[in-house]
Coordinates of C-alpha atoms and ligand atoms in Angstrom, one line a residue:
M1 CA 5.5 6.3 -6.3
I2 CA 3.6 4.0 -8.7
L3 CA 2.7 5.2 -12.2
I4 CA -0.7 4.1 -13.4
S5 CA -1.5 4.1 -17.1
G6 CA -5.1 3.6 -18.2
A7 CA -6.0 5.6 -15.1
T8 CA -9.2 7.0 -16.7
G9 CA -10.2 3.4 -17.8
N10 CA -11.9 0.4 -16.2
V11 CA -8.9 -1.4 -14.6
G12 CA -6.4 1.5 -14.1
G13 CA -9.2 3.7 -12.6
E14 CA -10.1 1.1 -10.0
L15 CA -6.4 0.4 -9.3
L16 CA -5.8 4.1 -8.8
R17 CA -8.7 4.3 -6.3
Q18 CA -7.5 1.2 -4.4
L19 CA -3.9 2.3 -4.0
H20 CA -4.9 5.9 -3.2
A21 CA -7.4 4.6 -0.5
E22 CA -4.6 2.6 1.2
G23 CA -2.3 5.6 1.2
T24 CA 0.2 4.5 -1.5
A25 CA 1.6 7.4 -3.6
V26 CA 0.3 7.1 -7.1
R27 CA 0.6 9.1 -10.3
A28 CA -2.2 8.9 -13.0
L29 CA -1.2 9.0 -16.6
T30 CA -3.6 10.4 -19.2
R31 CA -3.4 11.9 -22.6
D32 CA -5.7 14.7 -21.5
P33 CA -5.5 15.9 -17.9
S34 CA -8.1 18.6 -18.6
R35 CA -10.8 16.0 -19.1
A36 CA -9.8 13.4 -16.5
R37 CA -11.3 13.3 -13.0
F38 CA -9.1 11.8 -10.2
P39 CA -9.4 11.7 -6.4
A40 CA -7.9 14.7 -4.6
G41 CA -4.2 14.2 -3.8
V42 CA -3.5 12.1 -6.8
D43 CA -0.5 13.3 -8.9
V44 CA -1.4 13.6 -12.6
A45 CA 0.9 13.3 -15.6
E46 CA 0.2 14.0 -19.3
G47 CA 1.7 11.5 -21.7
D48 CA 0.9 9.3 -24.7
F49 CA 2.3 5.8 -25.5
G50 CA 2.3 7.0 -29.2
A51 CA 5.0 9.6 -28.3
P52 CA 7.2 7.7 -25.8
E53 CA 9.4 10.7 -25.1
S54 CA 6.2 12.4 -23.7
L55 CA 6.4 9.8 -20.8
A56 CA 9.7 10.9 -19.3
E57 CA 8.1 13.2 -16.7
A58 CA 5.4 10.6 -15.9
F59 CA 8.0 7.9 -15.2
S60 CA 10.3 10.2 -13.3
G61 CA 10.5 9.2 -9.6
A62 CA 8.3 6.1 -10.1
E63 CA 9.7 2.8 -8.9
S64 CA 7.0 0.7 -10.6
A65 CA 4.3 1.1 -13.2
F66 CA 1.0 -0.5 -14.3
L67 CA 1.1 -0.5 -18.1
M68 CA -1.6 -1.0 -20.7
M69 CA -0.5 -2.8 -23.8
S70 CA 0.9 -0.5 -26.5
S71 CA 2.2 -1.1 -30.0
N72 CA 5.1 1.0 -28.9
Q73 CA 5.9 -1.2 -26.0
T74 CA 9.7 -1.3 -26.4
A75 CA 10.1 2.4 -26.6
V76 CA 7.7 2.9 -23.7
L77 CA 9.8 0.5 -21.6
R78 CA 13.0 2.3 -22.6
E79 CA 11.6 5.5 -21.1
A80 CA 10.6 3.7 -18.0
A81 CA 14.0 2.1 -17.5
R82 CA 15.8 5.4 -18.2
A83 CA 13.7 7.1 -15.5
G84 CA 14.6 4.3 -12.9
V85 CA 11.4 2.3 -12.9
R86 CA 12.2 -1.3 -11.7
R87 CA 8.9 -3.2 -11.7
I88 CA 6.2 -3.5 -14.5
V89 CA 2.7 -5.0 -14.2
L90 CA 1.3 -5.4 -17.7
L91 CA -2.4 -5.7 -18.5
S92 CA -2.3 -8.4 -21.2
T93 CA -5.0 -10.9 -22.2
M94 CA -5.9 -14.6 -21.8
A95 CA -5.9 -14.7 -25.7
V96 CA -2.1 -15.0 -25.6
E97 CA -2.7 -18.5 -24.2
T98 CA -6.0 -19.5 -25.8
R99 CA -5.6 -17.7 -29.2
P100 CA -2.0 -16.8 -29.8
E101 CA -2.5 -16.6 -33.6
S102 CA -5.4 -14.1 -33.4
L103 CA -4.7 -10.4 -33.9
I104 CA -5.5 -9.7 -30.2
G105 CA -3.3 -12.6 -29.1
R106 CA -0.4 -11.5 -31.3
L107 CA -0.4 -7.9 -30.3
H108 CA -0.4 -8.7 -26.6
L109 CA 2.3 -11.4 -27.1
E110 CA 4.5 -8.8 -28.8
A111 CA 4.0 -6.5 -25.8
E112 CA 4.7 -9.2 -23.3
R113 CA 7.9 -10.1 -25.3
A114 CA 9.0 -6.5 -25.1
V115 CA 8.5 -6.5 -21.4
T116 CA 10.5 -9.7 -20.8
E117 CA 13.3 -8.4 -23.0
S118 CA 13.4 -5.0 -21.1
G119 CA 15.3 -6.5 -18.2
L120 CA 12.8 -5.0 -15.8
E121 CA 11.0 -7.1 -13.2
W122 CA 7.5 -8.0 -14.6
T123 CA 4.1 -9.6 -13.8
F124 CA 1.6 -10.3 -16.6
L125 CA -2.2 -10.1 -16.0
R126 CA -4.0 -12.2 -18.5
P127 CA -7.8 -11.7 -18.0
G128 CA -10.6 -13.1 -20.0
Q129 CA -13.7 -11.2 -20.8
F130 CA -14.3 -8.1 -18.7
A131 CA -17.6 -7.6 -16.9
S132 CA -17.3 -4.0 -17.9
N133 CA -17.8 -4.9 -21.6
T134 CA -21.5 -4.7 -20.8
R135 CA -21.1 -0.9 -20.6
A136 CA -21.5 -1.1 -24.3
W137 CA -25.3 -1.7 -23.6
R138 CA -25.7 1.7 -21.9
A139 CA -27.3 3.4 -24.9
Q140 CA -29.8 0.5 -25.2
I141 CA -30.6 0.7 -21.5
A142 CA -31.1 4.4 -21.7
A143 CA -33.4 4.0 -24.7
G144 CA -35.6 1.2 -23.4
D145 CA -35.8 -2.1 -21.6
V146 CA -34.6 -4.4 -24.4
I147 CA -30.9 -5.4 -24.8
R148 CA -30.1 -7.0 -28.1
T149 CA -27.0 -9.2 -28.4
P150 CA -25.9 -12.4 -30.3
F151 CA -25.0 -15.7 -28.6
P152 CA -27.6 -15.3 -25.7
R153 CA -26.7 -18.6 -24.0
V154 CA -22.9 -18.7 -24.4
G155 CA -21.4 -18.4 -20.9
L156 CA -18.0 -16.9 -20.1
P157 CA -16.6 -16.3 -16.6
A158 CA -16.6 -12.5 -16.9
V159 CA -14.1 -10.9 -14.5
H160 CA -14.9 -8.0 -12.2
T161 CA -12.5 -5.2 -13.3
G162 CA -12.0 -4.4 -9.6
D163 CA -10.5 -7.9 -9.1
I164 CA -8.0 -7.4 -12.0
A165 CA -7.1 -4.1 -10.2
S166 CA -6.7 -6.0 -6.9
V167 CA -4.3 -8.5 -8.5
A168 CA -2.4 -5.6 -10.0
R169 CA -2.2 -3.8 -6.6
T170 CA -0.9 -7.0 -5.0
A171 CA 1.8 -7.5 -7.7
L172 CA 2.8 -3.9 -7.4
T173 CA 3.0 -3.6 -3.7
R174 CA 4.0 -7.1 -2.4
E175 CA 7.0 -9.3 -3.1
G176 CA 6.7 -12.8 -4.8
H177 CA 5.0 -12.0 -8.1
A178 CA 8.0 -11.3 -10.3
G179 CA 7.9 -13.5 -13.5
A180 CA 4.3 -14.6 -12.9
A181 CA 1.6 -14.6 -15.6
Y182 CA -1.9 -14.7 -14.1
S183 CA -5.0 -15.9 -16.0
L184 CA -7.8 -14.0 -14.4
T185 CA -11.6 -14.7 -14.6
G186 CA -14.7 -14.3 -12.6
P187 CA -16.0 -17.2 -10.4
E188 CA -18.5 -18.7 -12.8
P189 CA -19.7 -18.5 -16.5
V190 CA -22.4 -16.0 -17.1
T191 CA -24.5 -15.7 -20.3
P192 CA -25.7 -12.4 -21.9
V193 CA -29.2 -13.3 -20.8
E194 CA -28.0 -13.6 -17.2
Q195 CA -26.0 -10.4 -17.5
V196 CA -29.0 -8.4 -18.7
A197 CA -31.1 -9.8 -15.8
A198 CA -28.3 -8.9 -13.3
I199 CA -28.0 -5.4 -14.5
G200 CA -31.8 -5.1 -14.4
R201 CA -31.9 -6.2 -10.8
A202 CA -29.0 -3.8 -9.9
I203 CA -30.8 -0.8 -11.3
G204 CA -34.4 -1.8 -10.3
R205 CA -35.7 -2.3 -13.8
E206 CA -37.1 -5.3 -15.8
L207 CA -34.7 -5.5 -18.6
R208 CA -35.2 -8.1 -21.4
H209 CA -32.8 -9.8 -23.7
E210 CA -33.5 -10.2 -27.4
E211 CA -31.2 -12.2 -29.7
I212 CA -29.7 -10.7 -32.9
T213 CA -27.5 -12.4 -35.4
A214 CA -23.7 -12.1 -35.3
E215 CA -23.9 -10.4 -38.7
R216 CA -26.2 -7.7 -37.4
A217 CA -24.0 -7.2 -34.3
A218 CA -21.0 -6.9 -36.5
E219 CA -22.6 -4.2 -38.5
E220 CA -23.4 -2.2 -35.4
M221 CA -19.9 -2.7 -33.9
A222 CA -18.2 -1.7 -37.1
A223 CA -19.5 1.9 -36.5
H224 CA -16.9 2.3 -33.7
M225 CA -14.3 -0.5 -34.1
P226 CA -11.9 -1.7 -36.8
P227 CA -13.3 -4.7 -38.7
E228 CA -10.6 -7.1 -37.5
I229 CA -11.3 -6.3 -33.9
V230 CA -15.0 -6.8 -34.5
A231 CA -14.4 -10.2 -36.0
A232 CA -12.0 -11.2 -33.2
T233 CA -14.4 -10.0 -30.5
L234 CA -17.4 -11.9 -32.0
E235 CA -15.2 -15.0 -32.3
F236 CA -14.3 -14.7 -28.6
V237 CA -17.8 -14.3 -27.3
G238 CA -19.5 -16.6 -29.8
S239 CA -17.1 -19.6 -30.0
P240 CA -15.1 -19.7 -26.8
T241 CA -12.5 -22.4 -26.3
E242 CA -12.9 -24.8 -23.4
A243 CA -10.2 -22.9 -21.5
E244 CA -12.0 -19.5 -22.0
T245 CA -15.2 -20.9 -20.4
R246 CA -13.4 -22.2 -17.3
A247 CA -13.3 -20.2 -14.1
Q248 CA -9.8 -19.8 -12.7
P249 CA -8.9 -19.7 -9.0
T250 CA -6.2 -17.0 -9.5
V251 CA -7.9 -13.9 -8.1
E252 CA -8.4 -15.6 -4.7
K253 CA -4.9 -17.3 -4.8
V254 CA -3.2 -13.9 -5.4
T255 CA -5.4 -11.5 -3.3
G256 CA -6.8 -13.8 -0.6
E257 CA -10.3 -12.6 -1.6
P258 CA -12.8 -14.7 -3.7
A259 CA -13.4 -13.4 -7.2
R260 CA -16.6 -11.3 -7.4
T261 CA -19.6 -12.4 -9.5
F262 CA -21.0 -10.5 -12.4
A263 CA -24.0 -9.6 -10.2
E264 CA -21.6 -7.9 -7.8
W265 CA -20.0 -6.0 -10.6
A266 CA -23.5 -4.9 -11.8
R267 CA -24.3 -3.7 -8.3
D268 CA -21.0 -1.9 -7.9
N269 CA -21.5 -0.1 -11.2
A270 CA -25.2 0.4 -11.2
D271 CA -24.8 4.2 -11.3
S272 CA -23.2 4.0 -14.7
F273 CA -26.4 2.4 -16.1
R274 CA -28.8 4.9 -14.6
Ligands
NAP301 N1 -12.3 -5.8 -22.6 C1 -11.9 -7.1 -22.4 O1 -12.8 -8.0 -22.4 C2 -10.5 -7.4 -22.3 C3 -10.1 -8.7 -22.1 C4 -8.7 -9.0 -21.9 C5 -7.8 -8.0 -21.9 N2 -8.2 -6.7 -22.1 C6 -7.1 -5.7 -22.1 O2 -7.6 -4.6 -21.3 C7 -7.5 -3.4 -22.1 C8 -8.6 -2.4 -21.8 O3 -8.5 -2.1 -20.4 P1 -9.6 -1.1 -19.7 O4 -11.0 -1.6 -20.0 O5 -9.3 -0.9 -18.3 O6 -9.3 0.3 -20.5 P2 -10.4 1.3 -21.1 O7 -11.5 1.6 -20.0 O8 -10.8 0.9 -22.4 O9 -9.5 2.6 -21.1 C9 -8.4 2.8 -22.0 C10 -7.3 3.5 -21.2 O10 -6.1 3.5 -22.0 C11 -5.6 4.8 -22.0 N3 -4.9 5.0 -23.3 C12 -5.4 4.7 -24.5 N4 -4.6 5.0 -25.5 C13 -3.5 5.5 -24.9 C14 -2.2 6.1 -25.3 N5 -1.9 6.2 -26.6 N6 -1.3 6.5 -24.4 C15 -1.6 6.4 -23.1 N7 -2.8 5.9 -22.6 C16 -3.7 5.5 -23.5 C17 -6.8 5.7 -21.8 O11 -6.3 6.9 -21.2 P3 -6.6 8.4 -21.6 O12 -7.8 8.4 -22.6 O13 -7.0 9.1 -20.4 O14 -5.3 8.9 -22.2 C18 -7.7 4.9 -20.9 O15 -7.4 5.2 -19.5 C19 -7.5 -3.8 -23.6 O16 -6.9 -2.9 -24.4 C20 -6.8 -5.2 -23.5 O17 -5.4 -4.9 -23.5 C21 -9.5 -6.4 -22.3

């Protein structure tokens, strides 16, 4: 049995579907089972990283777990170890390598440190920008054909969340990934202008990109994000380091399948924009 946290989210949701489809026993963790929708036959557990003791039942009988980063990481891992979990795959971030001093880098480094100190077998996934971040454009796409973002021509190798899930599935179900930290990206840099065009093609509409300033974007993001996360996110997408713009070969090396393009992600997720 594999416990999957973030099972209602982008990566955990895809991981759950992949493992369930290949017949592996999985249990989905969510804070609110009444709102979550999972495939028939999936075991569901209620639990919250904020209250680690609530995870005892979720971890019970699981030999491995896919964990999202939590500020309570040490206590979460203690519950896992107590229940007999032996292997952890942690969803971390490339920022631990490229921006270790940033807030996002520091929080994830602390979580990674807690994992290495837990004594459990571990694999770290360190993705760069997710293709699924463009879901933030859904309201604009529903309202019209113009998508407004800053930094229209800054390209990042956005990673298909299904590819992050495939690497997680491999690390959870095959030997040889213990102690590995995988930087994960898509196959090529893609700019916001190109992402808008790809989503337009995927849903059969002529979408247009319009540039706004970083200040204007920050004001809009501040409505649903803490200011330090807004600043960190804009820094990430506006002033990437050389390493953050470079496509990594890791997805193919680990899974044997080439990393999927942003256009493929847009086609695979077209329904979420309709
Ligand atoms: N977005 C990026 O570009 C990027 C880049 C690098 C790394 N990352 C990493 O990826 C993470 C986001 O992954 P994602 O997009 O797959 O997630 P997501 O779609 O944002 O979903 C968040 C998931 O976390 C679960 N969750 C939130 N708080 C929880 C808590 N207190 N206890 C238990 N579960 C909790 C939610 O479950 P319920 O609501 O069902 O409880 C939900 O399934 C980031 O936090 C970061 O660590 C992101």
